[in-house]
Amino acid sequence: MKKIITMTAEQRASILQQLNERQIEALSEFTRFTMLSQFHTRHYLQNTDWQFVGMVVDPWYQRVHGHHGENLYCDCGRRLKNQFILRSRSTGKLLYLGITHFQQHASIPMAVAKEIQQGINEVHLYMDSILLKYQSGQRFPEKLFDYACQHNGFKNRESTILFQRCQLFSQVNLPLYDTDEHDLRTLVEQLKTGNRPRLTKEQIKQLLASIADDWRQIEQQITLLTYQLSEQGLGQQELHRVKSNATNYSLQRRKSRFLVQNWKAINELTLTKARAQLVIKLRELAFYVLITESLAEKINRAQALQILNTHRYPVKTSRSFGVREAKQLVATIASER
């Protein structure tokens, strides 16, 4: 078994100083994506009043000088590297917290808080191993990834964690985590022997579950943005107009107006239809990012932008009637505050 090396904060900061901006952002996205997966699969908060809505990572937390973007803060005012967003199931109240204040602000049992902290520590160990590989001169295994892509190794598997991490790190030339690199090498070996396995029923089930998780995360972000618009003063009638316009915008140029209303329904679709529903949901999220631009200082859009960036979904300007109407409604409350 390979020995896991834990770095000190000083050692970690020293290596991070060697990375460029895009590499730091990729590592932060790796951290966020891995933590989201843990929250969805380990169900940390299932026996509490709180629902996990999302997480935002500040890539530049370690840099006192040259910080890009906005700082993240806990509800207590403390600056954060990782900001967790929780919503009360009973009241709908939102909390923006650092991990150390889960028990203090949300009354989450100490045992649950410790379990979440252990999960964060695991992610930090993953990141440390990547940084150590980078320091030793290792980089992204581009030839392996190119071979797998050119020989359709990832065809119909674009939703897998392995493909998404390869996509993320290939863009910035960072080495993969050991398990990911092993899985990539195994796939290439299978392709070279001509034994590329077909998707099994279990693998299809796992891919659908991954798409359903992505759909649920996007829906949570849309719900969060809608709640924030309400908090800023947008009335129920206006919110209904915004939602209607968002739905129409997401379905533009599509022959079918079929929409799933719950993430669980994704698991009952074919892979093709499930992916189509995910694209529709991404377009809906992009709509809300577009129309809240004038409230950027009052509405937290960071995670929504991170999600769209992860899925490589561009936020394009639009002159559609729905976008223009929604922007006018939002601009009205922006000017009144």
GROMACS .gro file of C-alpha atoms in nm:
model
  337
    1MET     CA    1   0.000   0.000   0.000
    2LYS     CA    2   0.140   0.339  -0.098
    3LYS     CA    3   0.226   0.561   0.195
    4ILE     CA    4   0.020   0.878   0.215
    5ILE     CA    5   0.230   1.188   0.279
    6THR     CA    6   0.069   1.478   0.459
    7MET     CA    7   0.211   1.820   0.386
    8THR     CA    8   0.225   2.114   0.622
    9ALA     CA    9   0.041   2.433   0.533
   10GLU     CA   10   0.378   2.596   0.455
   11GLN     CA   11   0.481   2.316   0.217
   12ARG     CA   12   0.145   2.328   0.042
   13ALA     CA   13   0.160   2.707   0.005
   14SER     CA   14   0.515   2.685  -0.136
   15ILE     CA   15   0.407   2.451  -0.417
   16LEU     CA   16   0.090   2.651  -0.487
   17GLN     CA   17   0.308   2.957  -0.547
   18GLN     CA   18   0.463   2.769  -0.840
   19LEU     CA   19   0.128   2.721  -1.014
   20ASN     CA   20  -0.032   2.960  -1.259
   21GLU     CA   21  -0.382   3.104  -1.221
   22ARG     CA   22  -0.560   2.841  -1.430
   23GLN     CA   23  -0.391   2.556  -1.242
   24ILE     CA   24  -0.498   2.698  -0.906
   25GLU     CA   25  -0.854   2.738  -1.031
   26ALA     CA   26  -0.853   2.376  -1.156
   27LEU     CA   27  -0.737   2.247  -0.817
   28SER     CA   28  -1.011   2.447  -0.646
   29GLU     CA   29  -1.270   2.303  -0.884
   30PHE     CA   30  -1.133   1.953  -0.810
   31THR     CA   31  -1.180   2.022  -0.438
   32ARG     CA   32  -1.533   2.154  -0.484
   33PHE     CA   33  -1.641   1.872  -0.715
   34THR     CA   34  -1.501   1.602  -0.484
   35MET     CA   35  -1.670   1.752  -0.177
   36LEU     CA   36  -2.003   1.778  -0.362
   37SER     CA   37  -1.974   1.409  -0.450
   38GLN     CA   38  -1.911   1.324  -0.085
   39PHE     CA   39  -2.214   1.521   0.036
   40HIS     CA   40  -2.438   1.349  -0.219
   41THR     CA   41  -2.310   0.995  -0.157
   42ARG     CA   42  -2.251   1.000   0.219
   43HIS     CA   43  -2.570   1.187   0.314
   44TYR     CA   44  -2.406   1.374   0.601
   45LEU     CA   45  -2.711   1.585   0.690
   46GLN     CA   46  -2.994   1.336   0.631
   47ASN     CA   47  -3.097   1.325   1.000
   48THR     CA   48  -3.081   1.701   1.054
   49ASP     CA   49  -3.304   1.997   0.968
   50TRP     CA   50  -3.046   2.117   0.717
   51GLN     CA   51  -3.014   2.044   0.348
   52PHE     CA   52  -2.684   2.084   0.165
   53VAL     CA   53  -2.737   2.335  -0.117
   54GLY     CA   54  -2.384   2.383  -0.245
   55MET     CA   55  -2.026   2.484  -0.190
   56VAL     CA   56  -1.804   2.764  -0.319
   57VAL     CA   57  -1.423   2.755  -0.312
   58ASP     CA   58  -1.196   3.060  -0.312
   59PRO     CA   59  -0.899   2.961  -0.532
   60TRP     CA   60  -0.701   3.263  -0.413
   61TYR     CA   61  -0.748   3.224  -0.038
   62GLN     CA   62  -0.377   3.161   0.020
   63ARG     CA   63  -0.271   3.473  -0.167
   64VAL     CA   64  -0.279   3.789   0.039
   65HIS     CA   65  -0.161   3.986  -0.263
   66GLY     CA   66  -0.294   3.932  -0.614
   67HIS     CA   67  -0.632   3.799  -0.500
   68HIS     CA   68  -0.878   3.758  -0.788
   69GLY     CA   69  -1.253   3.790  -0.749
   70GLU     CA   70  -1.450   3.828  -0.427
   71ASN     CA   71  -1.367   3.695  -0.083
   72LEU     CA   72  -1.595   3.438   0.080
   73TYR     CA   73  -1.723   3.484   0.434
   74CYS     CA   74  -1.896   3.283   0.704
   75ASP     CA   75  -2.216   3.430   0.850
   76CYS     CA   76  -2.006   3.520   1.153
   77GLY     CA   77  -1.786   3.744   0.934
   78ARG     CA   78  -1.482   3.519   0.918
   79ARG     CA   79  -1.309   3.492   0.579
   80LEU     CA   80  -1.333   3.144   0.429
   81LYS     CA   81  -1.150   2.921   0.184
   82ASN     CA   82  -1.448   2.681   0.154
   83GLN     CA   83  -1.799   2.821   0.196
   84PHE     CA   84  -2.080   2.569   0.254
   85ILE     CA   85  -2.438   2.673   0.180
   86LEU     CA   86  -2.711   2.508   0.390
   87ARG     CA   87  -3.089   2.554   0.383
   88SER     CA   88  -3.331   2.475   0.664
   89ARG     CA   89  -3.591   2.217   0.560
   90SER     CA   90  -3.844   2.367   0.803
   91THR     CA   91  -3.800   2.743   0.751
   92GLY     CA   92  -3.609   2.779   0.423
   93LYS     CA   93  -3.342   2.990   0.598
   94LEU     CA   94  -3.002   2.993   0.428
   95LEU     CA   95  -2.667   2.973   0.606
   96TYR     CA   96  -2.324   3.045   0.459
   97LEU     CA   97  -2.072   2.868   0.681
   98GLY     CA   98  -1.718   2.747   0.723
   99ILE     CA   99  -1.685   2.388   0.840
  100THR     CA  100  -1.581   2.490   1.193
  101HIS     CA  101  -1.918   2.662   1.252
  102PHE     CA  102  -2.155   2.383   1.145
  103GLN     CA  103  -2.234   2.300   1.506
  104GLN     CA  104  -2.241   2.657   1.637
  105HIS     CA  105  -2.471   2.812   1.374
  106ALA     CA  106  -2.676   2.513   1.254
  107SER     CA  107  -2.677   2.302   1.572
  108ILE     CA  108  -2.547   2.007   1.372
  109PRO     CA  109  -2.430   1.724   1.604
  110MET     CA  110  -2.059   1.715   1.678
  111ALA     CA  111  -2.030   1.361   1.538
  112VAL     CA  112  -2.172   1.475   1.201
  113ALA     CA  113  -1.946   1.782   1.194
  114LYS     CA  114  -1.645   1.559   1.262
  115GLU     CA  115  -1.748   1.322   0.981
  116ILE     CA  116  -1.770   1.614   0.738
  117GLN     CA  117  -1.430   1.741   0.857
  118GLN     CA  118  -1.282   1.397   0.793
  119GLY     CA  119  -1.423   1.413   0.440
  120ILE     CA  120  -1.256   1.750   0.386
  121ASN     CA  121  -0.927   1.610   0.518
  122GLU     CA  122  -0.954   1.326   0.264
  123VAL     CA  123  -0.992   1.577  -0.017
  124HIS     CA  124  -0.689   1.770   0.109
  125LEU     CA  125  -0.486   1.446   0.101
  126TYR     CA  126  -0.593   1.392  -0.260
  127MET     CA  127  -0.484   1.745  -0.346
  128ASP     CA  128  -0.153   1.705  -0.160
  129SER     CA  129  -0.068   1.395  -0.364
  130ILE     CA  130  -0.132   1.589  -0.684
  131LEU     CA  131   0.088   1.877  -0.566
  132LEU     CA  132   0.370   1.639  -0.469
  133LYS     CA  133   0.356   1.473  -0.811
  134TYR     CA  134   0.371   1.817  -0.973
  135GLN     CA  135   0.671   1.916  -0.762
  136SER     CA  136   0.852   1.598  -0.866
  137GLY     CA  137   0.812   1.695  -1.232
  138GLN     CA  138   0.509   1.483  -1.325
  139ARG     CA  139   0.245   1.635  -1.549
  140PHE     CA  140  -0.082   1.532  -1.712
  141PRO     CA  141  -0.058   1.202  -1.909
  142GLU     CA  142  -0.163   1.367  -2.235
  143LYS     CA  143  -0.070   1.075  -2.463
  144LEU     CA  144  -0.283   0.833  -2.263
  145PHE     CA  145  -0.583   1.067  -2.263
  146ASP     CA  146  -0.547   1.145  -2.635
  147TYR     CA  147  -0.531   0.774  -2.718
  148ALA     CA  148  -0.841   0.701  -2.510
  149CYS     CA  149  -1.035   0.986  -2.675
  150GLN     CA  150  -0.924   0.903  -3.031
  151HIS     CA  151  -1.024   0.538  -2.988
  152ASN     CA  152  -1.368   0.624  -2.841
  153GLY     CA  153  -1.269   0.513  -2.493
  154PHE     CA  154  -1.496   0.775  -2.339
  155LYS     CA  155  -1.782   0.752  -2.589
  156ASN     CA  156  -2.107   0.746  -2.389
  157ARG     CA  157  -1.896   0.786  -2.075
  158GLU     CA  158  -1.863   1.165  -2.075
  159SER     CA  159  -2.044   1.191  -1.742
  160THR     CA  160  -1.796   0.974  -1.553
  161ILE     CA  161  -1.581   1.132  -1.283
  162LEU     CA  162  -1.269   1.002  -1.460
  163PHE     CA  163  -1.350   1.184  -1.785
  164GLN     CA  164  -1.443   1.507  -1.607
  165ARG     CA  165  -1.119   1.510  -1.406
  166CYS     CA  166  -0.914   1.430  -1.716
  167GLN     CA  167  -1.085   1.716  -1.899
  168LEU     CA  168  -1.019   1.952  -1.610
  169PHE     CA  169  -0.651   1.867  -1.558
  170SER     CA  170  -0.560   1.824  -1.925
  171GLN     CA  171  -0.640   2.192  -1.984
  172VAL     CA  172  -0.383   2.304  -1.725
  173ASN     CA  173  -0.127   2.019  -1.743
  174LEU     CA  174  -0.164   1.898  -1.383
  175PRO     CA  175  -0.093   1.533  -1.292
  176LEU     CA  176  -0.388   1.310  -1.209
  177TYR     CA  177  -0.458   1.160  -0.871
  178ASP     CA  178  -0.305   0.808  -0.855
  179THR     CA  179  -0.637   0.622  -0.873
  180ASP     CA  180  -0.752   0.828  -1.172
  181GLU     CA  181  -0.425   0.771  -1.357
  182HIS     CA  182  -0.447   0.395  -1.289
  183ASP     CA  183  -0.802   0.384  -1.427
  184LEU     CA  184  -0.695   0.580  -1.736
  185ARG     CA  185  -0.402   0.340  -1.801
  186THR     CA  186  -0.633   0.040  -1.757
  187LEU     CA  187  -0.875   0.186  -2.012
  188VAL     CA  188  -0.595   0.243  -2.264
  189GLU     CA  189  -0.467  -0.114  -2.217
  190GLN     CA  190  -0.816  -0.244  -2.287
  191LEU     CA  191  -0.842  -0.032  -2.602
  192LYS     CA  192  -0.503  -0.151  -2.730
  193THR     CA  193  -0.607  -0.515  -2.698
  194GLY     CA  194  -0.931  -0.443  -2.879
  195ASN     CA  195  -1.135  -0.537  -2.577
  196ARG     CA  196  -1.311  -0.210  -2.511
  197PRO     CA  197  -1.593  -0.322  -2.282
  198ARG     CA  198  -1.948  -0.227  -2.365
  199LEU     CA  199  -2.142  -0.041  -2.104
  200THR     CA  200  -2.295  -0.283  -1.859
  201LYS     CA  201  -2.635  -0.226  -1.701
  202GLU     CA  202  -2.457  -0.132  -1.379
  203GLN     CA  203  -2.235   0.122  -1.557
  204ILE     CA  204  -2.537   0.277  -1.730
  205LYS     CA  205  -2.705   0.298  -1.391
  206GLN     CA  206  -2.398   0.473  -1.247
  207LEU     CA  207  -2.383   0.719  -1.538
  208LEU     CA  208  -2.752   0.803  -1.497
  209ALA     CA  209  -2.695   0.854  -1.124
  210SER     CA  210  -2.407   1.092  -1.203
  211ILE     CA  211  -2.624   1.292  -1.446
  212ALA     CA  212  -2.905   1.298  -1.186
  213ASP     CA  213  -2.662   1.438  -0.926
  214ASP     CA  214  -2.553   1.710  -1.168
  215TRP     CA  215  -2.918   1.793  -1.248
  216ARG     CA  216  -3.001   1.811  -0.876
  217GLN     CA  217  -2.705   2.040  -0.807
  218ILE     CA  218  -2.815   2.275  -1.085
  219GLU     CA  219  -3.174   2.274  -0.958
  220GLN     CA  220  -3.048   2.366  -0.610
  221GLN     CA  221  -2.858   2.660  -0.757
  222ILE     CA  222  -3.165   2.782  -0.944
  223THR     CA  223  -3.370   2.754  -0.624
  224LEU     CA  224  -3.101   2.947  -0.436
  225LEU     CA  225  -3.090   3.227  -0.696
  226THR     CA  226  -3.470   3.248  -0.695
  227TYR     CA  227  -3.469   3.275  -0.316
  228GLN     CA  228  -3.209   3.551  -0.331
  229LEU     CA  229  -3.416   3.741  -0.587
  230SER     CA  230  -3.711   3.716  -0.350
  231GLU     CA  231  -3.495   3.845  -0.064
  232GLN     CA  232  -3.393   4.141  -0.280
  233GLY     CA  233  -3.758   4.239  -0.327
  234LEU     CA  234  -3.890   4.058  -0.635
  235GLY     CA  235  -4.257   3.974  -0.578
  236GLN     CA  236  -4.429   3.641  -0.639
  237GLN     CA  237  -4.592   3.755  -0.964
  238GLU     CA  238  -4.258   3.877  -1.099
  239LEU     CA  239  -4.085   3.557  -0.986
  240HIS     CA  240  -4.348   3.356  -1.173
  241ARG     CA  241  -4.273   3.557  -1.489
  242VAL     CA  242  -3.900   3.500  -1.444
  243LYS     CA  243  -3.951   3.124  -1.398
  244SER     CA  244  -4.176   3.103  -1.704
  245ASN     CA  245  -3.924   3.292  -1.915
  246ALA     CA  246  -3.642   3.070  -1.785
  247THR     CA  247  -3.828   2.756  -1.889
  248ASN     CA  248  -3.903   2.894  -2.238
  249TYR     CA  249  -3.542   3.007  -2.277
  250SER     CA  250  -3.407   2.664  -2.180
  251LEU     CA  251  -3.632   2.494  -2.438
  252GLN     CA  252  -3.558   2.727  -2.730
  253ARG     CA  253  -3.508   2.558  -3.065
  254ARG     CA  254  -3.610   2.217  -2.928
  255LYS     CA  255  -3.879   2.015  -3.103
  256SER     CA  256  -3.978   1.841  -2.781
  257ARG     CA  257  -4.089   2.037  -2.476
  258PHE     CA  258  -4.048   1.737  -2.248
  259LEU     CA  259  -3.906   1.833  -1.907
  260VAL     CA  260  -3.832   1.627  -1.598
  261GLN     CA  261  -3.944   1.791  -1.274
  262ASN     CA  262  -3.743   1.584  -1.027
  263TRP     CA  263  -3.387   1.453  -1.031
  264LYS     CA  264  -3.508   1.099  -0.956
  265ALA     CA  265  -3.684   1.088  -1.294
  266ILE     CA  266  -3.345   1.111  -1.467
  267ASN     CA  267  -3.270   0.753  -1.358
  268GLU     CA  268  -3.567   0.627  -1.562
  269LEU     CA  269  -3.448   0.780  -1.891
  270THR     CA  270  -3.211   0.657  -2.158
  271LEU     CA  271  -2.860   0.806  -2.149
  272THR     CA  272  -2.934   1.019  -2.456
  273LYS     CA  273  -3.251   1.166  -2.307
  274ALA     CA  274  -3.086   1.215  -1.967
  275ARG     CA  275  -2.801   1.413  -2.123
  276ALA     CA  276  -3.052   1.624  -2.315
  277GLN     CA  277  -3.230   1.707  -1.988
  278LEU     CA  278  -2.899   1.808  -1.830
  279VAL     CA  279  -2.827   2.048  -2.118
  280ILE     CA  280  -3.173   2.202  -2.076
  281LYS     CA  281  -3.107   2.250  -1.705
  282LEU     CA  282  -2.768   2.409  -1.772
  283ARG     CA  283  -2.933   2.654  -2.014
  284GLU     CA  284  -3.190   2.740  -1.746
  285LEU     CA  285  -2.912   2.810  -1.495
  286ALA     CA  286  -2.731   3.027  -1.754
  287PHE     CA  287  -3.054   3.228  -1.788
  288TYR     CA  288  -3.049   3.313  -1.415
  289VAL     CA  289  -2.681   3.405  -1.428
  290LEU     CA  290  -2.754   3.638  -1.719
  291ILE     CA  291  -3.044   3.820  -1.559
  292THR     CA  292  -2.880   3.868  -1.215
  293GLU     CA  293  -2.575   4.048  -1.351
  294SER     CA  294  -2.700   4.384  -1.224
  295LEU     CA  295  -2.728   4.235  -0.872
  296ALA     CA  296  -2.386   4.069  -0.878
  297GLU     CA  297  -2.277   4.250  -0.560
  298LYS     CA  298  -2.589   4.140  -0.370
  299ILE     CA  299  -2.649   3.790  -0.506
  300ASN     CA  300  -2.398   3.505  -0.472
  301ARG     CA  301  -2.348   3.376  -0.828
  302ALA     CA  302  -2.002   3.223  -0.778
  303GLN     CA  303  -2.111   2.862  -0.750
  304ALA     CA  304  -2.351   2.890  -1.044
  305LEU     CA  305  -2.064   3.018  -1.258
  306GLN     CA  306  -1.838   2.739  -1.133
  307ILE     CA  307  -2.099   2.477  -1.229
  308LEU     CA  308  -2.138   2.621  -1.579
  309ASN     CA  309  -1.761   2.637  -1.620
  310THR     CA  310  -1.722   2.274  -1.510
  311HIS     CA  311  -1.970   2.163  -1.775
  312ARG     CA  312  -1.808   2.396  -2.030
  313TYR     CA  313  -2.138   2.570  -2.081
  314PRO     CA  314  -2.081   2.931  -2.192
  315VAL     CA  315  -2.298   3.216  -2.067
  316LYS     CA  316  -2.380   3.399  -2.388
  317THR     CA  317  -2.551   3.734  -2.411
  318SER     CA  318  -2.904   3.712  -2.545
  319ARG     CA  319  -3.160   3.954  -2.686
  320SER     CA  320  -3.451   3.712  -2.647
  321PHE     CA  321  -3.773   3.859  -2.513
  322GLY     CA  322  -3.762   3.643  -2.200
  323VAL     CA  323  -3.413   3.755  -2.104
  324ARG     CA  324  -3.493   4.121  -2.170
  325GLU     CA  325  -3.814   4.109  -1.966
  326ALA     CA  326  -3.648   3.933  -1.674
  327LYS     CA  327  -3.355   4.175  -1.679
  328GLN     CA  328  -3.596   4.468  -1.661
  329LEU     CA  329  -3.771   4.315  -1.359
  330VAL     CA  330  -3.439   4.259  -1.184
  331ALA     CA  331  -3.309   4.604  -1.279
  332THR     CA  332  -3.615   4.757  -1.113
  333ILE     CA  333  -3.537   4.607  -0.773
  334ALA     CA  334  -3.168   4.684  -0.820
  335SER     CA  335  -3.244   5.054  -0.867
  336GLU     CA  336  -3.475   5.062  -0.566
  337ARG     CA  337  -3.219   4.933  -0.319
   0.00000   0.00000   0.00000
